[in-house]
Coordinates of C-alpha atoms in Angstrom, one line a residue:
Chain A
M78 CA 1.7 -14.7 -19.8
A79 CA 4.6 -12.9 -21.4
E80 CA 6.9 -15.7 -22.0
K81 CA 6.0 -18.6 -24.3
V82 CA 5.3 -21.7 -22.3
S83 CA 5.3 -25.1 -24.0
L84 CA 2.1 -27.1 -23.9
K85 CA 4.0 -30.0 -22.3
S86 CA 5.1 -28.0 -19.3
V87 CA 1.6 -26.5 -18.9
L88 CA 0.3 -30.1 -18.5
F89 CA 3.1 -31.7 -16.5
N90 CA 4.6 -28.9 -14.3
P91 CA 1.6 -28.8 -11.9
L92 CA 2.2 -32.6 -11.2
S93 CA 5.4 -32.0 -9.4
R94 CA 7.5 -28.8 -9.6
N95 CA 4.5 -26.5 -9.5
N96 CA 2.1 -28.6 -7.7
P97 CA -1.0 -26.6 -6.5
V98 CA -1.1 -28.3 -3.1
V99 CA 2.4 -28.9 -2.0
V100 CA 4.2 -26.0 -3.7
Q101 CA 1.5 -23.3 -3.9
V102 CA -0.2 -24.6 -0.8
L103 CA -3.7 -24.1 -2.2
G104 CA -6.8 -26.2 -1.6
I105 CA -5.6 -27.5 1.7
C106 CA -9.0 -27.5 3.3
S107 CA -10.5 -30.1 1.0
V108 CA -7.3 -32.3 1.4
L109 CA -8.1 -32.3 5.2
A110 CA -11.8 -33.0 4.7
V111 CA -12.1 -35.8 2.1
T112 CA -9.0 -37.9 2.5
A113 CA -9.9 -40.1 5.4
K114 CA -10.7 -42.8 2.9
L115 CA -9.3 -43.4 -0.6
E116 CA -12.5 -43.7 -2.6
P117 CA -13.9 -40.2 -1.8
A118 CA -10.4 -38.8 -2.4
I119 CA -10.4 -40.2 -5.9
V120 CA -14.0 -39.1 -6.7
M121 CA -13.1 -35.6 -5.4
G122 CA -10.0 -35.5 -7.5
V123 CA -11.8 -36.5 -10.7
S124 CA -14.6 -34.0 -10.0
V125 CA -12.0 -31.2 -9.5
V126 CA -10.2 -32.2 -12.7
T127 CA -13.5 -32.1 -14.7
V128 CA -14.7 -28.8 -13.2
L129 CA -11.3 -27.1 -13.5
A130 CA -10.6 -28.2 -17.1
F131 CA -14.0 -27.1 -18.4
A132 CA -14.1 -23.9 -16.4
N133 CA -10.7 -23.0 -17.8
V134 CA -11.9 -23.6 -21.4
I135 CA -15.1 -21.6 -20.9
I136 CA -13.4 -18.6 -19.3
S137 CA -10.7 -18.8 -21.9
L138 CA -13.3 -18.6 -24.7
L139 CA -15.0 -15.7 -23.0
R140 CA -11.8 -13.9 -21.9
N141 CA -12.0 -11.1 -24.4
T142 CA -15.6 -10.3 -23.7
I143 CA -15.6 -10.4 -19.8
P144 CA -15.6 -6.8 -18.4
V145 CA -12.6 -6.6 -16.0
N146 CA -14.7 -5.2 -13.1
I147 CA -17.0 -8.2 -12.8
R148 CA -14.7 -11.0 -13.9
I149 CA -14.6 -12.7 -10.5
I150 CA -18.4 -12.9 -10.5
V151 CA -18.4 -14.3 -14.1
Q152 CA -15.8 -16.9 -13.1
L153 CA -17.8 -17.9 -10.0
V154 CA -21.0 -18.3 -12.1
V155 CA -19.2 -20.6 -14.5
V156 CA -17.6 -22.7 -11.8
A157 CA -20.9 -22.9 -9.8
G158 CA -22.7 -24.1 -12.9
L159 CA -20.2 -26.8 -13.6
V160 CA -20.1 -27.9 -9.9
V161 CA -23.9 -28.3 -9.9
I162 CA -23.7 -30.5 -13.0
V163 CA -20.9 -32.7 -11.4
D164 CA -22.9 -32.9 -8.2
Q165 CA -26.0 -34.0 -10.0
L166 CA -24.0 -36.6 -12.0
L167 CA -22.5 -38.0 -8.8
K168 CA -25.9 -38.2 -7.2
A169 CA -27.2 -40.1 -10.2
Y170 CA -24.3 -42.5 -10.8
A171 CA -22.2 -42.7 -7.6
Y172 CA -24.6 -42.1 -4.9
D173 CA -22.6 -43.5 -2.0
A174 CA -19.5 -41.5 -2.9
S175 CA -21.7 -38.4 -3.2
K176 CA -23.1 -39.1 0.2
Q177 CA -19.6 -39.4 1.7
L178 CA -18.4 -36.2 0.1
S179 CA -21.6 -34.4 1.2
V180 CA -21.0 -30.6 1.0
F181 CA -17.4 -30.9 -0.3
I182 CA -18.4 -31.2 -3.9
G183 CA -20.4 -28.0 -3.6
L184 CA -17.4 -26.4 -1.9
I185 CA -15.3 -26.9 -5.0
I186 CA -16.6 -23.5 -5.9
T187 CA -14.6 -22.0 -3.1
N188 CA -11.5 -24.1 -3.8
C189 CA -8.6 -21.6 -4.2
I190 CA -7.0 -23.7 -7.0
L191 CA -9.9 -23.0 -9.3
M192 CA -10.0 -19.2 -8.8
G193 CA -6.2 -19.1 -9.0
R194 CA -6.1 -21.0 -12.4
L195 CA -8.9 -19.0 -13.9
E196 CA -7.3 -15.7 -12.9
A197 CA -3.7 -16.6 -13.6
F198 CA -4.1 -18.7 -16.7
A199 CA -7.5 -18.9 -18.4
M200 CA -8.0 -15.1 -18.5
S201 CA -4.9 -14.7 -20.7
N202 CA -4.5 -17.9 -22.7
K203 CA -6.2 -19.7 -25.6
P204 CA -8.7 -22.5 -24.9
W205 CA -6.4 -25.5 -25.7
P206 CA -3.5 -24.5 -23.4
A207 CA -6.2 -23.5 -20.8
F208 CA -7.7 -27.0 -21.0
L209 CA -4.3 -28.6 -20.5
D210 CA -3.6 -26.3 -17.6
G211 CA -6.9 -27.3 -16.0
V212 CA -6.2 -31.0 -16.4
G213 CA -2.6 -30.6 -15.2
N214 CA -3.5 -28.7 -12.1
G215 CA -6.5 -30.9 -11.4
L216 CA -4.3 -34.0 -11.7
G217 CA -1.6 -32.4 -9.4
Y218 CA -4.3 -31.9 -6.8
T219 CA -5.6 -35.4 -7.3
I220 CA -2.2 -37.0 -6.9
I221 CA -1.8 -35.4 -3.5
L222 CA -5.3 -36.4 -2.5
V223 CA -4.7 -40.0 -3.5
I224 CA -1.4 -40.2 -1.7
V225 CA -2.9 -38.7 1.5
G226 CA -6.1 -40.8 1.2
F227 CA -3.9 -44.0 0.6
V228 CA -1.8 -43.4 3.7
R229 CA -4.8 -42.4 5.9
E230 CA -7.1 -45.3 4.9
L231 CA -4.3 -47.9 5.1
F232 CA -3.1 -47.0 8.6
G233 CA -6.4 -45.5 9.9
S234 CA -8.8 -48.2 8.8
G235 CA -6.5 -51.0 7.7
T236 CA -8.3 -51.1 4.3
L237 CA -7.9 -49.7 0.8
L238 CA -11.0 -48.8 -1.2
G239 CA -12.9 -50.7 1.4
Y240 CA -10.9 -54.0 1.1
A241 CA -9.1 -55.3 4.1
V242 CA -5.3 -55.1 3.7
F243 CA -3.9 -56.4 6.9
P244 CA -4.5 -60.1 7.5
K245 CA -6.4 -61.2 10.5
W246 CA -3.3 -62.7 12.2
M247 CA -1.8 -59.3 12.5
Y248 CA -4.8 -58.1 14.5
D249 CA -4.7 -61.3 16.6
A250 CA -1.0 -60.5 17.3
G251 CA -2.0 -57.1 18.7
Y252 CA -2.0 -54.8 15.8
V253 CA -4.5 -51.9 16.1
N254 CA -5.5 -49.4 13.5
N255 CA -4.3 -45.9 14.2
G256 CA -7.4 -43.7 15.2
L257 CA -5.4 -40.5 14.8
M258 CA -5.1 -41.1 11.1
I259 CA -8.8 -40.7 10.7
L260 CA -8.7 -37.3 12.4
P261 CA -7.9 -34.2 10.2
P262 CA -4.6 -33.2 11.9
M263 CA -3.0 -36.3 10.4
A264 CA -3.8 -35.1 6.9
L265 CA -1.8 -32.0 7.5
I266 CA 1.1 -34.1 8.8
V267 CA 1.0 -36.4 5.8
V268 CA 0.9 -33.3 3.4
A269 CA 3.8 -31.9 5.4
C270 CA 5.7 -35.2 4.9
I271 CA 5.1 -35.0 1.1
I272 CA 6.4 -31.4 1.1
W273 CA 9.4 -32.5 3.1
A274 CA 10.2 -35.4 0.7
Q275 CA 9.8 -33.2 -2.4
R276 CA 12.0 -30.4 -1.1
T277 CA 14.6 -32.9 -0.1
K278 CA 14.7 -34.0 -3.7
D279 CA 14.4 -30.6 -5.4
K280 CA 16.6 -28.3 -3.3
D281 CA 15.7 -25.2 -5.3
L282 CA 12.1 -25.4 -4.1
C283 CA 13.2 -24.6 -0.6
E284 CA 12.4 -21.1 0.6
E285 CA 15.0 -19.2 2.6
Chain B
M262 CA 40.4 -44.2 34.1
K263 CA 43.7 -43.6 32.5
A264 CA 43.5 -46.8 30.4
L265 CA 40.0 -45.8 29.2
R266 CA 41.3 -42.3 28.2
N267 CA 44.2 -43.9 26.4
Y268 CA 41.9 -46.3 24.6
L269 CA 39.6 -43.5 23.5
N270 CA 42.6 -41.5 22.3
R271 CA 43.7 -44.5 20.3
I272 CA 40.4 -45.2 18.5
K273 CA 39.6 -41.5 18.1
P274 CA 41.3 -41.0 14.6
H275 CA 39.0 -43.7 13.1
F276 CA 36.0 -41.4 13.9
E277 CA 37.3 -38.2 12.5
E278 CA 36.8 -36.9 9.0
G279 CA 38.2 -39.4 6.6
G280 CA 38.5 -42.2 9.2
K281 CA 37.1 -45.7 8.7
L282 CA 34.2 -45.2 11.1
Q283 CA 33.4 -41.6 10.2
A284 CA 29.7 -42.5 10.0
F285 CA 29.7 -43.0 13.7
R286 CA 31.4 -39.8 14.6
S287 CA 28.5 -38.4 16.7
V288 CA 28.1 -41.7 18.6
F289 CA 31.8 -41.6 19.6
D290 CA 31.5 -38.0 20.4
G291 CA 28.5 -38.6 22.6
M292 CA 30.2 -41.5 24.5
E293 CA 33.5 -39.5 24.9
T294 CA 31.8 -36.4 26.4
F295 CA 29.6 -38.7 28.5
L296 CA 32.7 -40.3 30.1
F297 CA 35.1 -37.3 30.2
T298 CA 35.0 -33.6 30.3
P299 CA 35.4 -32.4 26.7
S300 CA 38.8 -31.0 26.0
T301 CA 37.5 -28.2 23.8
V302 CA 34.8 -26.5 26.0
A303 CA 36.4 -23.1 26.2
A304 CA 39.8 -21.5 25.8
P305 CA 41.6 -21.3 29.1
S306 CA 42.3 -17.6 28.8
G307 CA 40.1 -14.6 28.5
A308 CA 36.9 -13.7 30.2
Q309 CA 34.6 -16.8 30.3
I310 CA 31.3 -16.9 32.0
H311 CA 30.2 -20.4 32.4
D312 CA 27.9 -22.0 35.0
A313 CA 28.7 -25.4 36.4
V314 CA 25.2 -26.4 35.4
D315 CA 25.0 -27.5 31.8
S316 CA 22.1 -29.2 30.1
K317 CA 23.5 -32.7 30.8
R318 CA 23.6 -31.9 34.5
I319 CA 20.0 -30.4 34.4
M320 CA 18.8 -33.6 32.7
I321 CA 20.4 -35.8 35.3
T322 CA 18.9 -33.8 38.1
V323 CA 15.4 -34.1 36.6
V324 CA 15.9 -37.9 36.2
A325 CA 16.9 -38.0 39.9
A326 CA 13.8 -36.0 40.8
L327 CA 11.7 -38.5 38.9
L328 CA 13.2 -41.5 40.7
P329 CA 10.9 -41.4 43.7
C330 CA 7.9 -41.5 41.3
L331 CA 9.5 -44.2 39.3
I332 CA 10.3 -46.5 42.2
F333 CA 6.9 -45.9 43.8
G334 CA 5.4 -46.7 40.4
M335 CA 7.1 -50.0 40.4
Y336 CA 5.8 -50.8 43.9
N337 CA 2.3 -49.7 43.0
T338 CA 2.3 -51.8 39.8
G339 CA 3.1 -54.8 41.9
Y340 CA 0.6 -53.8 44.6
Q341 CA -2.3 -53.4 42.1
N342 CA -1.5 -56.7 40.5
W343 CA -1.4 -58.5 43.9
L344 CA -4.5 -56.7 45.0
A345 CA -6.5 -57.5 41.8
A346 CA -5.5 -61.1 42.1
G347 CA -6.9 -61.3 45.6
A348 CA -3.7 -61.6 47.5
T349 CA -3.7 -60.8 51.2
E350 CA 0.1 -60.5 51.7
F351 CA 2.1 -57.9 49.9
P352 CA 5.9 -58.8 50.0
T353 CA 7.6 -55.4 49.3
F354 CA 10.6 -56.8 47.5
E355 CA 8.5 -59.0 45.1
L356 CA 6.2 -56.1 44.4
L357 CA 9.1 -53.9 43.5
L358 CA 10.7 -56.6 41.4
Y359 CA 7.5 -57.2 39.5
G360 CA 7.0 -53.5 38.8
F361 CA 10.7 -53.3 37.7
L362 CA 10.3 -56.1 35.3
A363 CA 7.0 -54.5 34.0
V364 CA 8.6 -51.1 33.3
L365 CA 12.1 -52.2 32.2
P366 CA 11.1 -53.2 28.6
R367 CA 9.1 -50.0 28.2
I368 CA 12.0 -47.8 29.2
A369 CA 14.3 -49.8 27.0
V370 CA 12.0 -49.5 24.0
T371 CA 11.5 -45.7 24.4
Y372 CA 15.2 -45.1 24.8
A373 CA 16.2 -47.4 21.9
V374 CA 13.7 -45.7 19.5
G375 CA 14.2 -42.2 20.7
L376 CA 18.0 -42.3 21.0
G377 CA 18.2 -44.2 17.7
I378 CA 16.4 -41.4 15.9
E379 CA 18.6 -38.8 17.7
F380 CA 21.8 -40.6 16.7
V381 CA 20.6 -40.8 13.0
V382 CA 19.6 -37.2 12.9
A383 CA 22.8 -36.0 14.6
Q384 CA 24.8 -37.9 12.0
W385 CA 22.7 -36.6 9.2
R386 CA 22.9 -33.0 10.3
R387 CA 26.6 -33.4 11.2
E388 CA 25.9 -32.2 14.8
E389 CA 26.7 -33.6 18.2
I390 CA 24.1 -35.8 19.9
Q391 CA 21.9 -33.8 22.1
E392 CA 21.0 -35.0 25.5
G393 CA 17.4 -33.9 25.4
F394 CA 16.0 -37.4 25.2
L395 CA 17.4 -38.5 28.5
V396 CA 14.4 -37.1 30.4
T397 CA 11.8 -37.7 27.7
G398 CA 12.7 -41.3 27.4
I399 CA 11.9 -42.0 31.1
L400 CA 8.9 -39.7 31.1
I401 CA 7.0 -41.5 28.3
P402 CA 6.7 -44.9 30.1
M403 CA 5.8 -43.1 33.3
I404 CA 2.8 -41.3 31.9
C405 CA 1.3 -44.3 30.0
P406 CA -0.8 -47.1 31.4
V407 CA 1.4 -50.1 32.4
E408 CA -0.4 -52.4 29.9
T409 CA 0.4 -50.2 26.8
P410 CA 1.8 -52.6 24.1
L411 CA 5.5 -52.0 23.4
W412 CA 5.1 -51.4 19.7
M413 CA 2.6 -48.6 20.4
L414 CA 5.2 -47.0 22.7
A415 CA 7.8 -47.3 19.9
V416 CA 5.5 -45.8 17.3
A417 CA 4.4 -42.9 19.6
T418 CA 8.0 -42.2 20.6
A419 CA 9.2 -42.1 17.0
F420 CA 6.3 -39.8 16.1
A421 CA 6.9 -37.4 19.0
V422 CA 10.7 -37.3 18.5
I423 CA 10.4 -36.7 14.8
F424 CA 7.4 -34.4 14.5
A425 CA 7.5 -32.6 17.8
K426 CA 11.3 -32.1 18.1
E427 CA 13.5 -32.9 15.2
V428 CA 11.5 -31.0 12.5
F429 CA 11.6 -27.9 14.7
G430 CA 15.4 -28.2 15.0
G431 CA 16.1 -30.6 17.9
T432 CA 16.5 -30.2 21.6
G433 CA 15.7 -26.7 22.8
Y434 CA 13.6 -25.7 19.8
N435 CA 10.5 -27.8 20.3
V436 CA 7.2 -26.0 20.7
F437 CA 5.4 -28.8 22.5
N438 CA 6.6 -31.1 25.3
V439 CA 7.8 -34.2 23.5
A440 CA 6.7 -36.7 26.1
L441 CA 3.2 -35.3 26.2
V442 CA 3.0 -35.3 22.4
A443 CA 3.9 -39.0 22.6
R444 CA 1.1 -39.5 25.1
A445 CA -1.4 -37.5 23.1
F446 CA -0.5 -39.5 20.0
L447 CA -1.2 -42.7 21.9
F448 CA -4.4 -41.3 23.4
F449 CA -5.9 -40.2 20.1
S450 CA -4.5 -43.1 18.0
Y451 CA -5.3 -46.0 20.3
P452 CA -8.1 -44.9 22.7
A453 CA -9.0 -48.4 23.6
Q454 CA -5.5 -49.2 24.8
M455 CA -5.1 -45.9 26.7
S456 CA -8.3 -45.7 28.8
G457 CA -11.0 -47.9 30.3
D458 CA -10.7 -50.4 33.2
R459 CA -8.3 -53.0 31.8
V460 CA -5.1 -51.1 31.0
F461 CA -4.0 -49.5 34.2
V462 CA -3.4 -52.7 36.2
A463 CA -0.8 -55.2 35.1
S464 CA -2.7 -58.5 34.6
E465 CA -0.1 -61.1 33.7
P466 CA 2.7 -62.7 35.7
I467 CA 6.2 -61.7 34.5
L468 CA 9.0 -64.4 34.6
G469 CA 6.9 -66.3 37.1
I470 CA 6.5 -63.4 39.4
G471 CA 3.1 -61.9 40.0
H472 CA -0.4 -63.1 39.4
S473 CA -2.8 -63.5 36.6
V474 CA -5.8 -61.2 37.0
N475 CA -9.2 -62.5 36.2
Y476 CA -11.5 -59.6 35.4
A477 CA -14.6 -61.7 35.5
D478 CA -14.5 -61.6 39.4
G479 CA -15.9 -58.1 39.7
I480 CA -12.5 -56.6 39.5
S481 CA -12.3 -53.2 37.8
G482 CA -9.0 -51.5 37.1
A483 CA -10.6 -48.1 36.3
T484 CA -8.7 -45.1 37.6
P485 CA -10.6 -42.8 40.0
L486 CA -11.0 -40.2 37.3
G487 CA -12.2 -43.0 34.9
Q488 CA -14.8 -44.0 37.4
I489 CA -16.0 -40.4 37.7
A490 CA -16.2 -40.0 34.0
T491 CA -18.4 -43.1 33.6
H492 CA -20.4 -42.3 36.8
T493 CA -24.2 -42.3 36.3
G494 CA -26.4 -40.9 39.1
G495 CA -26.3 -41.8 42.7
A496 CA -23.6 -40.9 45.3
L497 CA -20.1 -40.8 43.9
R498 CA -18.0 -43.5 45.5
L499 CA -14.5 -44.1 44.4
Q500 CA -13.3 -47.7 44.6
S501 CA -10.1 -49.6 44.6
V502 CA -9.5 -52.5 42.2
V503 CA -11.4 -54.9 44.4
G504 CA -14.2 -52.5 45.2
D505 CA -13.1 -51.1 48.6
D506 CA -13.6 -47.4 49.2
L507 CA -10.6 -45.2 48.4
S508 CA -9.6 -42.5 50.9
W509 CA -7.8 -39.3 50.1
W510 CA -4.8 -40.8 51.9
D511 CA -4.7 -43.7 49.3
A512 CA -4.7 -41.1 46.5
F513 CA -2.0 -39.0 48.2
V514 CA 0.3 -41.9 48.8
G515 CA -0.6 -43.2 45.3
L516 CA -1.9 -46.7 45.9
I517 CA -4.5 -46.3 43.2
P518 CA -4.7 -47.5 39.6
G519 CA -3.3 -45.0 37.1
S520 CA -0.6 -44.4 34.6
F521 CA 2.7 -45.9 35.7
G522 CA 4.5 -43.1 37.5
E523 CA 2.0 -40.4 38.3
T524 CA -0.3 -41.9 40.9
S525 CA 1.6 -40.7 44.0
T526 CA 1.2 -37.1 44.9
L527 CA 3.6 -37.6 47.8
C528 CA 6.4 -38.7 45.4
V529 CA 5.6 -35.9 43.1
C530 CA 6.1 -33.5 46.1
I531 CA 9.5 -35.1 46.8
G532 CA 10.5 -34.6 43.1
A533 CA 9.2 -31.0 43.3
A534 CA 11.4 -30.4 46.3
I535 CA 14.5 -31.7 44.5
L536 CA 13.7 -29.5 41.4
L537 CA 13.0 -26.4 43.5
V538 CA 16.1 -26.8 45.8
T539 CA 18.4 -27.2 42.8
G540 CA 16.6 -24.3 41.1
I541 CA 15.8 -26.2 37.9
A542 CA 12.0 -25.9 38.0
S543 CA 10.3 -22.6 38.2
W544 CA 8.4 -22.2 41.5
R545 CA 6.2 -19.6 39.8
I546 CA 4.8 -22.2 37.3
I547 CA 4.2 -24.9 40.0
V548 CA 2.5 -22.4 42.3
S549 CA 0.3 -20.9 39.6
V550 CA -0.7 -24.3 38.1
V551 CA -1.8 -25.4 41.6
A552 CA -3.6 -22.0 42.1
G553 CA -5.3 -22.3 38.8
A554 CA -6.5 -25.8 39.5
L555 CA -7.6 -25.0 43.0
L556 CA -9.6 -22.0 42.0
T557 CA -11.2 -23.7 39.0
G558 CA -11.8 -26.8 41.1
W559 CA -13.5 -24.6 43.7
I560 CA -15.7 -22.9 41.2
A561 CA -16.7 -26.3 39.6
N562 CA -17.3 -27.7 43.1
T563 CA -19.5 -24.7 44.1
F564 CA -21.7 -25.2 41.1
Q565 CA -21.7 -29.0 41.2
T566 CA -24.1 -30.9 39.0
S567 CA -24.6 -34.5 38.2
T568 CA -24.3 -33.8 34.5
Y569 CA -20.6 -33.3 35.2
P570 CA -19.7 -35.8 37.9
A571 CA -16.1 -34.6 38.3
S572 CA -17.6 -31.4 39.8
F573 CA -18.3 -33.4 43.0
L574 CA -14.5 -33.6 43.6
S575 CA -13.3 -31.0 46.1
P576 CA -10.5 -28.7 44.8
A577 CA -7.9 -30.7 46.8
D578 CA -9.1 -34.0 45.3
Q579 CA -8.5 -32.5 41.8
L580 CA -4.8 -32.4 42.7
L581 CA -4.7 -35.8 44.3
Y582 CA -6.3 -37.8 41.5
G583 CA -5.0 -38.2 38.0
G584 CA -1.8 -36.7 36.6
L585 CA -2.4 -33.1 37.4
A586 CA 0.3 -32.9 40.1
F587 CA 2.8 -34.8 38.0
A588 CA 2.1 -32.5 35.0
A589 CA 2.4 -29.4 37.2
V590 CA 5.9 -30.4 38.5
F591 CA 7.4 -32.3 35.6
M592 CA 5.6 -31.2 32.4
A593 CA 4.5 -27.6 32.8
T594 CA 7.9 -26.6 34.2
D595 CA 9.8 -27.8 31.1
P596 CA 12.0 -24.7 30.5
V597 CA 11.9 -25.1 26.7
T598 CA 8.1 -25.2 26.2
A599 CA 6.9 -23.0 29.1
A600 CA 6.7 -19.2 29.1
R601 CA 10.1 -17.6 29.8
T602 CA 9.2 -14.2 31.3
N603 CA 8.4 -14.2 35.0
A604 CA 5.0 -12.6 34.6
G605 CA 4.4 -15.0 31.7
K606 CA 5.1 -18.0 33.9
W607 CA 2.3 -16.9 36.3
I608 CA -0.2 -16.6 33.4
F609 CA 1.0 -19.8 31.7
G610 CA 0.8 -21.9 34.9
F611 CA -2.6 -20.5 35.7
I612 CA -4.0 -21.3 32.3
V613 CA -2.6 -24.9 32.5
G614 CA -4.1 -25.5 35.9
A615 CA -7.4 -24.0 35.1
M616 CA -7.7 -25.7 31.7
A617 CA -6.8 -29.1 33.2
V618 CA -9.7 -28.9 35.6
V619 CA -12.1 -27.4 33.0
I620 CA -11.4 -30.2 30.5
R621 CA -11.5 -32.9 33.2
T622 CA -14.8 -31.6 34.6
Y623 CA -16.8 -30.3 31.7
N624 CA -15.8 -32.9 29.0
N625 CA -16.8 -36.4 30.2
G626 CA -15.0 -37.8 27.1
Y627 CA -11.6 -36.8 28.5
P628 CA -11.3 -38.1 32.1
E629 CA -7.9 -36.5 32.4
G630 CA -7.3 -33.0 31.2
A631 CA -3.7 -32.3 32.4
M632 CA -2.1 -33.6 29.1
L633 CA -4.3 -31.4 26.8
A634 CA -4.0 -28.4 29.2
V635 CA -0.2 -28.5 29.1
L636 CA -0.1 -28.9 25.4
L637 CA -2.5 -25.9 25.1
G638 CA -0.3 -23.9 27.4
N639 CA 2.7 -24.8 25.3
A640 CA 0.9 -23.4 22.2
L641 CA 0.1 -20.2 24.0
A642 CA 3.4 -19.7 25.7
P643 CA 5.1 -17.7 22.9
L644 CA 2.0 -15.4 22.7
I645 CA 2.0 -14.9 26.5
D646 CA 5.7 -13.9 26.4
Y647 CA 5.2 -11.6 23.5
C648 CA 2.4 -9.7 25.3
V649 CA 4.4 -9.5 28.5
V650 CA 7.4 -8.1 26.7
Q651 CA 5.3 -5.6 24.7
T652 CA 3.6 -4.4 27.9
N653 CA 7.0 -3.8 29.4
I654 CA 8.2 -1.9 26.4
R655 CA 5.1 0.3 26.4
R656 CA 5.3 1.0 30.1
R657 CA 9.0 2.0 29.8
Q658 CA 8.4 4.2 26.8
K659 CA 5.7 6.0 28.7
R660 CA 8.1 6.4 31.6
A661 CA 10.8 7.7 29.3
A662 CA 8.4 10.1 27.6
L663 CA 7.4 11.5 31.0
S664 CA 11.0 12.0 32.2
L665 CA 11.8 13.7 28.9
K666 CA 8.9 16.1 29.3
G667 CA 10.3 16.8 32.8
G668 CA 13.7 17.6 31.3
D669 CA 12.3 20.1 28.9
R670 CA 10.9 22.3 31.6

């Protein structure tokens, strides 16, 4: 990082203008996988924020002692350790959510956002900015997860966090939940809509 | 005529840049070019190569080719309703009127939603309104069950027009057939309303015409392919709504339950003739779809097994039942989404026909494979064209290299 970046922009840029999902298009796989319902989406988001923030701090502390040749392995070991801790915590305190997320908590290890932030930021910054960067990027990811989960659960199951939203008379009048919303393709289309809306607002994000 | 032209000339300034009704410019433009030949098509001097056939005329011809299927669909809708209600007399005019009343609101809804979106987008992009929806709007009600709720048609039409067409750049740029995307959306979103034994037969009287169908009386509105997919052991026996045996002639004429406009293979053949005589549809695609379906149907039929009941159908039956014939003539031949090279058209058509029968036969979860097969073909079409073009280039390079060598000597 040659230029001096303000701590504020480190924390807030990933929420919109440099969002890891809709601008950098990373971590798409888990957006498809865990957003059919809102609750697992939130749990997943919180898990990623935790893992990413602490992995960033640890790598940032170790950054001057990690040999360049094996840095990816070191990063993986750190992330894997944190993921196992989060996984065990979820199993202990949020068993149902953990059941729903199944392998996807474990697959945080392979989430491109983590490796990207560790390589691009934590390896060359002090622990405090690295922590803020981790939280910011984790939250940027979580926001997209929550929006997609919200839309998919609302129109796919007619519920939010498990509570029925549409009154019974609507179903009596012929309303039917949209089964396609539960299927993964719709997650891609919802993400595409978010990208569309964002680029309509910020014209300079559009690629040629 | 003169008075109309004068009237249009008088109101025209309002719609031009800076006029009061500027926001509706594309609407005015669309109406004006619909009524009169545009005044600014091409300069009258210089070399101009222009065919008399423009996209509006193509669309109108396709709609004309669809008319036999549409009118027969109306008759069949009435016929199935009368039959299911236990009627013994079938007054032709009333059957037609009932079918007309059943389909009219559906066509109105798809046109209103689809054209509404086209108008808004044209306005937004400051372009003319494109006529692409003319055919799509009539196709969507024809390939859906007659009992599909209107709001579902509206949602599916909006989804298909926005996500299959407008985001790719509008008419002529879409990767997938828009009408089939609408149908696929309905099929995956609302499976209960798109399959089964209650949706393919109109069951309520409309404006006092028709009968109320009581499904408790051993009446089943399942389509022949639906019956096959749920078939469990024993001899395969296809039945009409009231349980009589269906002959291949019934299926050919189209007096069977099915989506609104696709039951009659006879009417599809008439439409195919219109499209081929006017040169709008590619005969290569139609022939190769049929060939692919017959060949795959023959293979499936040769290795028939009760695990996959559709393998009991003879190859010809595969074309008579379900929407395969309709898809071959009106969906696969869509010039925008099909392959464009002649060799590519053969390959494209063959893949569509073969996949339709493979899906239908070897996946009991999807009684009809034609829709998915055409969409798959659409996705492969650019790749097929690419390979055909590259093969041509390589062959010519080889030929050129050979003749160069000859020149050296």
